[in-house]
Short mmCIF file of N, CA and C in Angstrom, two decimals:
data_model
loop_
_atom_site.label_atom_id
_atom_site.label_comp_id
_atom_site.label_asym_id
_atom_site.label_seq_id
_atom_site.Cartn_x
_atom_site.Cartn_y
_atom_site.Cartn_z
N MET A 1 134.02 -112.86 -42.32
CA MET A 1 133.88 -113.55 -41.05
C MET A 1 133.76 -112.57 -39.88
N LYS A 2 134.59 -111.49 -39.96
CA LYS A 2 134.53 -110.49 -38.89
C LYS A 2 133.16 -109.83 -38.85
N ARG A 3 132.56 -109.60 -40.02
CA ARG A 3 131.23 -108.99 -40.06
C ARG A 3 130.19 -109.89 -39.40
N LEU A 4 130.30 -111.18 -39.62
CA LEU A 4 129.38 -112.12 -39.02
C LEU A 4 129.52 -112.11 -37.50
N ILE A 5 130.74 -112.09 -37.01
CA ILE A 5 130.97 -112.05 -35.56
C ILE A 5 130.41 -110.75 -34.98
N VAL A 6 130.67 -109.63 -35.65
CA VAL A 6 130.16 -108.33 -35.18
C VAL A 6 128.63 -108.33 -35.18
N LEU A 7 128.02 -108.88 -36.23
CA LEU A 7 126.56 -108.96 -36.28
C LEU A 7 126.01 -109.84 -35.16
N LEU A 8 126.65 -110.97 -34.90
CA LEU A 8 126.19 -111.85 -33.82
C LEU A 8 126.34 -111.18 -32.46
N VAL A 9 127.43 -110.47 -32.25
CA VAL A 9 127.63 -109.76 -30.97
C VAL A 9 126.58 -108.67 -30.82
N CYS A 10 126.32 -107.90 -31.86
CA CYS A 10 125.30 -106.84 -31.81
C CYS A 10 123.91 -107.43 -31.55
N PHE A 11 123.60 -108.53 -32.25
CA PHE A 11 122.31 -109.18 -32.05
C PHE A 11 122.17 -109.69 -30.61
N SER A 12 123.22 -110.31 -30.09
CA SER A 12 123.21 -110.81 -28.71
C SER A 12 123.00 -109.68 -27.72
N LEU A 13 123.69 -108.57 -27.92
CA LEU A 13 123.53 -107.42 -27.03
C LEU A 13 122.12 -106.86 -27.10
N ALA A 14 121.57 -106.74 -28.29
CA ALA A 14 120.22 -106.21 -28.45
C ALA A 14 119.20 -107.09 -27.75
N VAL A 15 119.33 -108.40 -27.91
CA VAL A 15 118.41 -109.34 -27.26
C VAL A 15 118.55 -109.29 -25.75
N SER A 16 119.76 -109.28 -25.25
CA SER A 16 119.97 -109.28 -23.79
C SER A 16 119.52 -107.97 -23.17
N LEU A 17 119.72 -106.86 -23.83
CA LEU A 17 119.28 -105.57 -23.28
C LEU A 17 117.77 -105.46 -23.26
N SER A 18 117.11 -105.95 -24.27
CA SER A 18 115.65 -105.87 -24.28
C SER A 18 115.04 -106.82 -23.27
N GLY A 19 115.73 -107.90 -22.91
CA GLY A 19 115.22 -108.85 -21.93
C GLY A 19 115.54 -108.48 -20.51
N CYS A 20 116.32 -107.45 -20.28
CA CYS A 20 116.74 -107.06 -18.93
C CYS A 20 116.11 -105.75 -18.50
N ARG A 21 114.90 -105.49 -18.93
CA ARG A 21 114.22 -104.27 -18.51
C ARG A 21 113.90 -104.34 -17.03
N ASN A 22 113.94 -103.21 -16.40
CA ASN A 22 113.58 -103.11 -14.99
C ASN A 22 112.06 -102.96 -14.90
N ILE A 23 111.40 -103.93 -14.35
CA ILE A 23 109.95 -103.91 -14.26
C ILE A 23 109.55 -103.13 -13.02
N ASP A 24 108.76 -102.08 -13.22
CA ASP A 24 108.30 -101.24 -12.12
C ASP A 24 107.08 -101.89 -11.49
N ASP A 25 107.18 -102.29 -10.24
CA ASP A 25 106.09 -102.95 -9.54
C ASP A 25 104.88 -102.04 -9.35
N ASN A 26 105.12 -100.76 -9.37
CA ASN A 26 104.05 -99.80 -9.12
C ASN A 26 103.59 -99.15 -10.41
N ASN A 27 103.67 -99.83 -11.51
CA ASN A 27 103.25 -99.26 -12.78
C ASN A 27 101.77 -99.53 -12.99
N GLN A 28 100.94 -98.60 -12.55
CA GLN A 28 99.49 -98.78 -12.64
C GLN A 28 99.01 -98.86 -14.07
N THR A 29 99.71 -98.19 -14.98
CA THR A 29 99.26 -98.18 -16.37
C THR A 29 99.38 -99.55 -17.02
N SER A 30 100.29 -100.41 -16.55
CA SER A 30 100.42 -101.73 -17.12
C SER A 30 99.42 -102.72 -16.53
N ASP A 31 98.83 -102.37 -15.41
CA ASP A 31 97.83 -103.23 -14.78
C ASP A 31 96.45 -102.93 -15.35
N ASN A 32 95.60 -103.93 -15.39
CA ASN A 32 94.22 -103.75 -15.80
C ASN A 32 93.43 -103.36 -14.55
N LEU A 33 93.36 -102.06 -14.28
CA LEU A 33 92.76 -101.57 -13.03
C LEU A 33 91.25 -101.71 -13.01
N SER A 34 90.72 -101.78 -11.80
CA SER A 34 89.30 -101.90 -11.57
C SER A 34 88.55 -100.65 -12.02
N THR A 35 87.24 -100.82 -12.21
CA THR A 35 86.38 -99.69 -12.52
C THR A 35 85.38 -99.51 -11.38
N THR A 36 84.98 -98.28 -11.16
CA THR A 36 84.06 -97.96 -10.07
C THR A 36 82.62 -98.22 -10.51
N LYS A 37 81.88 -98.90 -9.63
CA LYS A 37 80.46 -99.18 -9.88
C LYS A 37 79.68 -98.87 -8.60
N TYR A 38 78.36 -98.89 -8.71
CA TYR A 38 77.50 -98.58 -7.57
C TYR A 38 76.49 -99.68 -7.36
N ASN A 39 76.30 -100.09 -6.10
CA ASN A 39 75.33 -101.12 -5.75
C ASN A 39 74.17 -100.44 -5.02
N GLU A 40 72.99 -100.44 -5.64
CA GLU A 40 71.83 -99.78 -5.04
C GLU A 40 71.34 -100.48 -3.78
N THR A 41 71.55 -101.77 -3.67
CA THR A 41 71.10 -102.52 -2.50
C THR A 41 71.89 -102.12 -1.26
N THR A 42 73.20 -102.00 -1.41
CA THR A 42 74.05 -101.66 -0.26
C THR A 42 74.32 -100.16 -0.15
N ASN A 43 73.94 -99.40 -1.17
CA ASN A 43 74.23 -97.96 -1.22
C ASN A 43 75.72 -97.69 -1.11
N LYS A 44 76.53 -98.54 -1.73
CA LYS A 44 77.98 -98.39 -1.67
C LYS A 44 78.57 -98.43 -3.07
N TYR A 45 79.62 -97.65 -3.22
CA TYR A 45 80.44 -97.75 -4.41
C TYR A 45 81.42 -98.90 -4.20
N TYR A 46 81.76 -99.57 -5.27
CA TYR A 46 82.74 -100.65 -5.19
C TYR A 46 83.57 -100.65 -6.46
N GLU A 47 84.66 -101.39 -6.42
CA GLU A 47 85.55 -101.55 -7.57
C GLU A 47 85.39 -102.96 -8.11
N GLU A 48 85.45 -103.10 -9.43
CA GLU A 48 85.37 -104.43 -10.03
C GLU A 48 86.35 -104.53 -11.19
N THR A 49 87.04 -105.67 -11.26
CA THR A 49 87.99 -105.90 -12.36
C THR A 49 87.28 -106.65 -13.49
N ASP A 50 87.92 -106.65 -14.64
CA ASP A 50 87.38 -107.38 -15.80
C ASP A 50 87.27 -108.87 -15.55
N ASN A 51 88.11 -109.41 -14.66
CA ASN A 51 88.08 -110.84 -14.39
C ASN A 51 87.20 -111.20 -13.18
N GLY A 52 86.32 -110.29 -12.76
CA GLY A 52 85.29 -110.62 -11.78
C GLY A 52 85.60 -110.39 -10.32
N TYR A 53 86.76 -109.86 -9.98
CA TYR A 53 87.07 -109.55 -8.59
C TYR A 53 86.37 -108.26 -8.19
N LYS A 54 85.87 -108.22 -6.96
CA LYS A 54 85.18 -107.03 -6.45
C LYS A 54 85.82 -106.59 -5.14
N ALA A 55 85.83 -105.28 -4.92
CA ALA A 55 86.42 -104.75 -3.69
C ALA A 55 85.68 -103.50 -3.26
N THR A 56 85.65 -103.30 -1.95
CA THR A 56 85.04 -102.09 -1.41
C THR A 56 85.72 -101.70 -0.10
N TYR A 57 85.60 -100.43 0.22
CA TYR A 57 86.11 -99.92 1.48
C TYR A 57 85.10 -100.27 2.57
N TYR A 58 85.59 -100.64 3.74
CA TYR A 58 84.73 -100.95 4.88
C TYR A 58 85.10 -100.09 6.07
N GLU A 59 84.11 -99.81 6.89
CA GLU A 59 84.35 -99.24 8.21
C GLU A 59 84.59 -100.43 9.14
N LYS A 60 85.33 -100.23 10.22
CA LYS A 60 85.64 -101.33 11.13
C LYS A 60 84.38 -101.99 11.69
N ASP A 61 83.36 -101.21 12.00
CA ASP A 61 82.16 -101.78 12.59
C ASP A 61 81.27 -102.53 11.60
N GLU A 62 81.61 -102.52 10.32
CA GLU A 62 80.87 -103.26 9.31
C GLU A 62 81.33 -104.71 9.18
N ILE A 63 82.44 -105.06 9.79
CA ILE A 63 83.00 -106.41 9.67
C ILE A 63 82.25 -107.34 10.61
N THR A 64 81.60 -108.35 10.02
CA THR A 64 80.79 -109.26 10.84
C THR A 64 81.37 -110.66 11.06
N PRO A 65 82.11 -111.24 10.10
CA PRO A 65 82.65 -112.58 10.41
C PRO A 65 83.55 -112.52 11.65
N THR A 66 83.30 -113.38 12.60
CA THR A 66 84.01 -113.36 13.88
C THR A 66 85.51 -113.46 13.71
N ALA A 67 85.97 -114.36 12.87
CA ALA A 67 87.42 -114.53 12.69
C ALA A 67 88.06 -113.27 12.14
N VAL A 68 87.40 -112.61 11.22
CA VAL A 68 87.94 -111.39 10.64
C VAL A 68 87.92 -110.25 11.67
N ALA A 69 86.85 -110.15 12.45
CA ALA A 69 86.76 -109.13 13.48
C ALA A 69 87.86 -109.32 14.54
N GLU A 70 88.13 -110.57 14.90
CA GLU A 70 89.21 -110.85 15.86
C GLU A 70 90.57 -110.46 15.28
N TRP A 71 90.80 -110.79 14.01
CA TRP A 71 92.04 -110.40 13.36
C TRP A 71 92.18 -108.88 13.35
N LEU A 72 91.11 -108.20 13.00
CA LEU A 72 91.14 -106.74 12.91
C LEU A 72 91.44 -106.11 14.27
N SER A 73 90.92 -106.69 15.34
CA SER A 73 91.18 -106.14 16.69
C SER A 73 92.65 -106.27 17.09
N GLN A 74 93.38 -107.17 16.44
CA GLN A 74 94.79 -107.37 16.75
C GLN A 74 95.72 -106.56 15.85
N CYS A 75 95.17 -105.91 14.82
CA CYS A 75 95.99 -105.11 13.92
C CYS A 75 96.41 -103.81 14.59
N SER A 76 97.66 -103.47 14.42
CA SER A 76 98.18 -102.25 15.04
C SER A 76 98.43 -101.18 14.00
N SER A 77 98.50 -99.95 14.47
CA SER A 77 98.87 -98.83 13.60
C SER A 77 100.38 -98.87 13.40
N GLY A 78 100.83 -98.28 12.32
CA GLY A 78 102.26 -98.24 12.08
C GLY A 78 102.57 -98.15 10.61
N GLU A 79 103.80 -98.43 10.28
CA GLU A 79 104.26 -98.27 8.90
C GLU A 79 103.94 -99.47 8.01
N TYR A 80 103.41 -100.56 8.56
CA TYR A 80 103.13 -101.77 7.80
C TYR A 80 101.63 -101.95 7.58
N TYR A 81 101.28 -102.71 6.53
CA TYR A 81 99.87 -103.06 6.36
C TYR A 81 99.67 -104.51 6.75
N HIS A 82 98.43 -104.85 7.07
CA HIS A 82 98.07 -106.20 7.50
C HIS A 82 97.18 -106.84 6.44
N GLU A 83 97.34 -108.14 6.28
CA GLU A 83 96.56 -108.90 5.30
C GLU A 83 95.91 -110.09 5.99
N TYR A 84 94.66 -110.36 5.63
CA TYR A 84 93.97 -111.54 6.16
C TYR A 84 93.20 -112.17 5.02
N ILE A 85 93.40 -113.47 4.80
CA ILE A 85 92.66 -114.19 3.77
C ILE A 85 91.65 -115.09 4.47
N TYR A 86 90.41 -114.89 4.13
CA TYR A 86 89.29 -115.65 4.69
C TYR A 86 88.76 -116.51 3.56
N THR A 87 88.85 -117.83 3.72
CA THR A 87 88.47 -118.70 2.61
C THR A 87 87.72 -119.93 3.08
N ASP A 88 86.92 -120.45 2.19
CA ASP A 88 86.29 -121.75 2.36
C ASP A 88 86.25 -122.37 0.97
N PRO A 89 85.73 -123.57 0.80
CA PRO A 89 85.80 -124.20 -0.52
C PRO A 89 85.12 -123.42 -1.65
N GLU A 90 84.18 -122.54 -1.31
CA GLU A 90 83.44 -121.84 -2.35
C GLU A 90 83.72 -120.33 -2.44
N SER A 91 84.54 -119.79 -1.54
CA SER A 91 84.78 -118.35 -1.60
C SER A 91 86.18 -118.00 -1.12
N TRP A 92 86.61 -116.82 -1.53
CA TRP A 92 87.92 -116.30 -1.16
C TRP A 92 87.78 -114.80 -0.95
N ASP A 93 88.14 -114.34 0.25
CA ASP A 93 88.09 -112.91 0.57
C ASP A 93 89.44 -112.49 1.11
N LEU A 94 89.91 -111.34 0.68
CA LEU A 94 91.15 -110.76 1.17
C LEU A 94 90.81 -109.46 1.87
N PHE A 95 91.30 -109.30 3.09
CA PHE A 95 91.12 -108.06 3.83
C PHE A 95 92.48 -107.39 3.96
N ILE A 96 92.52 -106.10 3.66
CA ILE A 96 93.73 -105.30 3.79
C ILE A 96 93.44 -104.19 4.79
N TYR A 97 94.30 -104.07 5.80
CA TYR A 97 94.16 -103.02 6.81
C TYR A 97 95.47 -102.25 6.91
N TYR A 98 95.35 -100.92 6.88
CA TYR A 98 96.52 -100.06 7.00
C TYR A 98 96.13 -98.80 7.74
N SER A 99 96.87 -98.51 8.79
CA SER A 99 96.62 -97.31 9.60
C SER A 99 97.96 -96.75 10.06
N PRO A 100 98.52 -95.82 9.30
CA PRO A 100 99.82 -95.27 9.68
C PRO A 100 99.72 -94.37 10.91
N ASP A 101 100.84 -94.15 11.55
CA ASP A 101 100.89 -93.27 12.73
C ASP A 101 101.00 -91.81 12.33
N LYS A 102 100.28 -91.41 11.31
CA LYS A 102 100.36 -90.03 10.84
C LYS A 102 99.00 -89.36 11.02
N ASP A 103 99.00 -88.19 11.59
CA ASP A 103 97.75 -87.45 11.75
C ASP A 103 97.19 -86.97 10.42
N GLU A 104 98.08 -86.73 9.45
CA GLU A 104 97.63 -86.18 8.18
C GLU A 104 97.12 -87.23 7.20
N PHE A 105 97.17 -88.51 7.55
CA PHE A 105 96.68 -89.56 6.65
C PHE A 105 95.18 -89.42 6.49
N ASN A 106 94.72 -89.33 5.27
CA ASN A 106 93.30 -89.22 4.98
C ASN A 106 93.01 -90.02 3.72
N PHE A 107 92.61 -91.26 3.90
CA PHE A 107 92.31 -92.13 2.77
C PHE A 107 91.18 -91.52 1.95
N GLU A 108 91.35 -91.54 0.63
CA GLU A 108 90.33 -90.96 -0.24
C GLU A 108 89.72 -91.98 -1.20
N ASP A 109 90.56 -92.76 -1.88
CA ASP A 109 90.05 -93.62 -2.94
C ASP A 109 91.05 -94.75 -3.20
N PHE A 110 90.62 -95.75 -3.95
CA PHE A 110 91.54 -96.83 -4.34
C PHE A 110 91.09 -97.45 -5.65
N LYS A 111 92.03 -98.09 -6.29
CA LYS A 111 91.81 -98.95 -7.45
C LYS A 111 92.62 -100.22 -7.17
N PHE A 112 92.32 -101.30 -7.88
CA PHE A 112 93.10 -102.51 -7.68
C PHE A 112 93.13 -103.33 -8.96
N SER A 113 94.04 -104.29 -8.97
CA SER A 113 94.14 -105.23 -10.08
C SER A 113 94.56 -106.58 -9.52
N VAL A 114 94.30 -107.61 -10.29
CA VAL A 114 94.75 -108.96 -9.95
C VAL A 114 95.52 -109.47 -11.16
N THR A 115 96.83 -109.65 -10.97
CA THR A 115 97.70 -110.07 -12.05
C THR A 115 98.67 -111.13 -11.53
N ASP A 116 98.74 -112.25 -12.21
CA ASP A 116 99.69 -113.31 -11.84
C ASP A 116 99.59 -113.68 -10.37
N SER A 117 98.41 -113.91 -9.87
CA SER A 117 98.11 -114.31 -8.49
C SER A 117 98.52 -113.28 -7.44
N VAL A 118 98.67 -112.02 -7.85
CA VAL A 118 98.98 -110.94 -6.91
C VAL A 118 97.90 -109.87 -7.01
N VAL A 119 97.33 -109.52 -5.86
CA VAL A 119 96.38 -108.42 -5.79
C VAL A 119 97.19 -107.16 -5.49
N LYS A 120 97.07 -106.16 -6.36
CA LYS A 120 97.76 -104.89 -6.16
C LYS A 120 96.70 -103.82 -5.89
N ILE A 121 96.85 -103.14 -4.74
CA ILE A 121 95.92 -102.10 -4.35
C ILE A 121 96.64 -100.77 -4.43
N TYR A 122 96.03 -99.81 -5.13
CA TYR A 122 96.60 -98.47 -5.29
C TYR A 122 95.67 -97.48 -4.60
N ALA A 123 96.03 -97.07 -3.40
CA ALA A 123 95.21 -96.13 -2.61
C ALA A 123 95.76 -94.72 -2.75
N THR A 124 94.85 -93.76 -2.65
CA THR A 124 95.27 -92.36 -2.67
C THR A 124 94.73 -91.66 -1.44
N THR A 125 95.45 -90.64 -1.04
CA THR A 125 95.03 -89.82 0.11
C THR A 125 94.84 -88.39 -0.37
N ASN A 126 94.15 -87.62 0.46
CA ASN A 126 93.93 -86.21 0.16
C ASN A 126 93.91 -85.45 1.46
N SER A 127 94.98 -84.75 1.76
CA SER A 127 95.07 -84.02 3.02
C SER A 127 94.32 -82.70 2.97
N SER A 128 93.89 -82.27 1.79
CA SER A 128 93.22 -80.97 1.69
C SER A 128 91.71 -81.05 1.86
N THR A 129 91.14 -82.23 1.85
CA THR A 129 89.70 -82.35 1.96
C THR A 129 89.23 -82.02 3.38
N GLN A 130 88.07 -81.45 3.46
CA GLN A 130 87.50 -81.09 4.77
C GLN A 130 86.48 -82.12 5.23
N ASP A 131 86.30 -83.17 4.46
CA ASP A 131 85.36 -84.23 4.85
C ASP A 131 85.89 -84.96 6.08
N ALA A 132 85.05 -85.83 6.61
CA ALA A 132 85.46 -86.63 7.77
C ALA A 132 86.71 -87.41 7.43
N LYS A 133 87.70 -87.33 8.28
CA LYS A 133 88.97 -88.01 8.03
C LYS A 133 88.81 -89.52 8.25
N LYS A 134 89.37 -90.29 7.33
CA LYS A 134 89.42 -91.74 7.47
C LYS A 134 90.88 -92.06 7.74
N ASP A 135 91.23 -92.29 8.98
CA ASP A 135 92.64 -92.46 9.35
C ASP A 135 93.13 -93.89 9.17
N TYR A 136 92.31 -94.73 8.56
CA TYR A 136 92.74 -96.09 8.26
C TYR A 136 92.13 -96.51 6.94
N LEU A 137 92.71 -97.56 6.41
CA LEU A 137 92.25 -98.15 5.17
C LEU A 137 91.86 -99.59 5.47
N LEU A 138 90.63 -99.96 5.18
CA LEU A 138 90.17 -101.34 5.36
C LEU A 138 89.41 -101.72 4.10
N ILE A 139 89.99 -102.60 3.33
CA ILE A 139 89.42 -103.00 2.05
C ILE A 139 89.18 -104.51 2.03
N ARG A 140 88.04 -104.87 1.50
CA ARG A 140 87.70 -106.29 1.32
C ARG A 140 87.65 -106.57 -0.16
N ILE A 141 88.38 -107.60 -0.59
CA ILE A 141 88.41 -108.01 -1.98
C ILE A 141 87.85 -109.42 -2.07
N GLN A 142 86.88 -109.62 -2.95
CA GLN A 142 86.24 -110.92 -3.11
C GLN A 142 86.55 -111.47 -4.49
N ALA A 143 86.89 -112.74 -4.53
CA ALA A 143 87.23 -113.40 -5.79
C ALA A 143 85.99 -114.05 -6.39
N PRO A 144 85.97 -114.18 -7.70
CA PRO A 144 84.90 -114.97 -8.32
C PRO A 144 85.07 -116.44 -7.96
N GLN A 145 84.02 -117.22 -8.09
CA GLN A 145 84.08 -118.62 -7.67
C GLN A 145 84.93 -119.48 -8.60
N ARG A 146 85.15 -119.06 -9.79
CA ARG A 146 85.92 -119.88 -10.73
C ARG A 146 87.37 -119.40 -10.80
N GLY A 147 88.24 -120.29 -11.18
CA GLY A 147 89.64 -119.93 -11.41
C GLY A 147 90.50 -119.99 -10.16
N PRO A 148 91.80 -119.88 -10.35
CA PRO A 148 92.73 -119.90 -9.21
C PRO A 148 92.64 -118.58 -8.44
N TRP A 149 92.80 -118.66 -7.13
CA TRP A 149 92.73 -117.48 -6.29
C TRP A 149 94.12 -116.94 -6.01
N PRO A 150 94.24 -115.62 -5.84
CA PRO A 150 95.54 -115.01 -5.57
C PRO A 150 96.17 -115.53 -4.28
N SER A 151 97.49 -115.38 -4.20
CA SER A 151 98.21 -115.84 -3.01
C SER A 151 99.04 -114.74 -2.37
N ALA A 152 99.01 -113.54 -2.92
CA ALA A 152 99.82 -112.45 -2.37
C ALA A 152 99.13 -111.11 -2.63
N SER A 153 99.56 -110.10 -1.88
CA SER A 153 99.04 -108.75 -2.09
C SER A 153 100.17 -107.74 -2.00
N LYS A 154 99.94 -106.59 -2.62
CA LYS A 154 100.86 -105.46 -2.55
C LYS A 154 100.03 -104.21 -2.41
N LEU A 155 100.43 -103.33 -1.50
CA LEU A 155 99.71 -102.09 -1.26
C LEU A 155 100.60 -100.90 -1.60
N PHE A 156 100.03 -99.97 -2.34
CA PHE A 156 100.71 -98.72 -2.68
C PHE A 156 99.81 -97.58 -2.23
N VAL A 157 100.36 -96.65 -1.47
CA VAL A 157 99.63 -95.46 -1.04
C VAL A 157 100.33 -94.26 -1.63
N ASP A 158 99.62 -93.51 -2.45
CA ASP A 158 100.19 -92.36 -3.15
C ASP A 158 101.49 -92.74 -3.85
N ASP A 159 101.46 -93.88 -4.55
CA ASP A 159 102.58 -94.40 -5.34
C ASP A 159 103.79 -94.84 -4.50
N ILE A 160 103.60 -95.01 -3.21
CA ILE A 160 104.68 -95.50 -2.34
C ILE A 160 104.32 -96.91 -1.89
N SER A 161 105.23 -97.85 -2.10
CA SER A 161 105.00 -99.24 -1.69
C SER A 161 105.03 -99.34 -0.17
N ILE A 162 103.99 -99.96 0.39
CA ILE A 162 103.90 -100.17 1.83
C ILE A 162 104.26 -101.63 2.11
N THR A 163 105.06 -101.85 3.12
CA THR A 163 105.50 -103.19 3.47
C THR A 163 104.44 -103.91 4.28
N GLN A 164 104.28 -105.19 4.01
CA GLN A 164 103.32 -106.01 4.75
C GLN A 164 103.96 -106.54 6.03
N THR A 165 103.15 -106.71 7.09
CA THR A 165 103.66 -107.27 8.34
C THR A 165 104.00 -108.72 8.17
#
């Protein structure tokens, strides 16, 4: 009887310990990250996920929808990122804007994933490059027309989670 109790206690502990893992929100390896592609029509590189989401970096002057341009004009620099969802019955677009108060910030590249209705953006910077500095990050993510659309976003810059406003 004691052996049975000991076995049940050991089994219970093993099950509870395996179910209490600490899930790392910034674990890029567990996400199905986007792949880089090129569009000859726009002459731009973009990112695309296996489930049809597309994203690209934008310059501020490339934003044409009036509502998005107005939102962008109200975004401030600082430690937080800004999110804007532009939607209608047939489309869903997410805009992410981040501009820290750091002179050394130089956006270089990004990847993203869409998992469990959360868009996760993983941006990297490179302070050693001599190219034109991009002191802000402005990304547009477009959803495919089918399926449920995401309801939240998370931004990571150089593996550091950035808080949303």
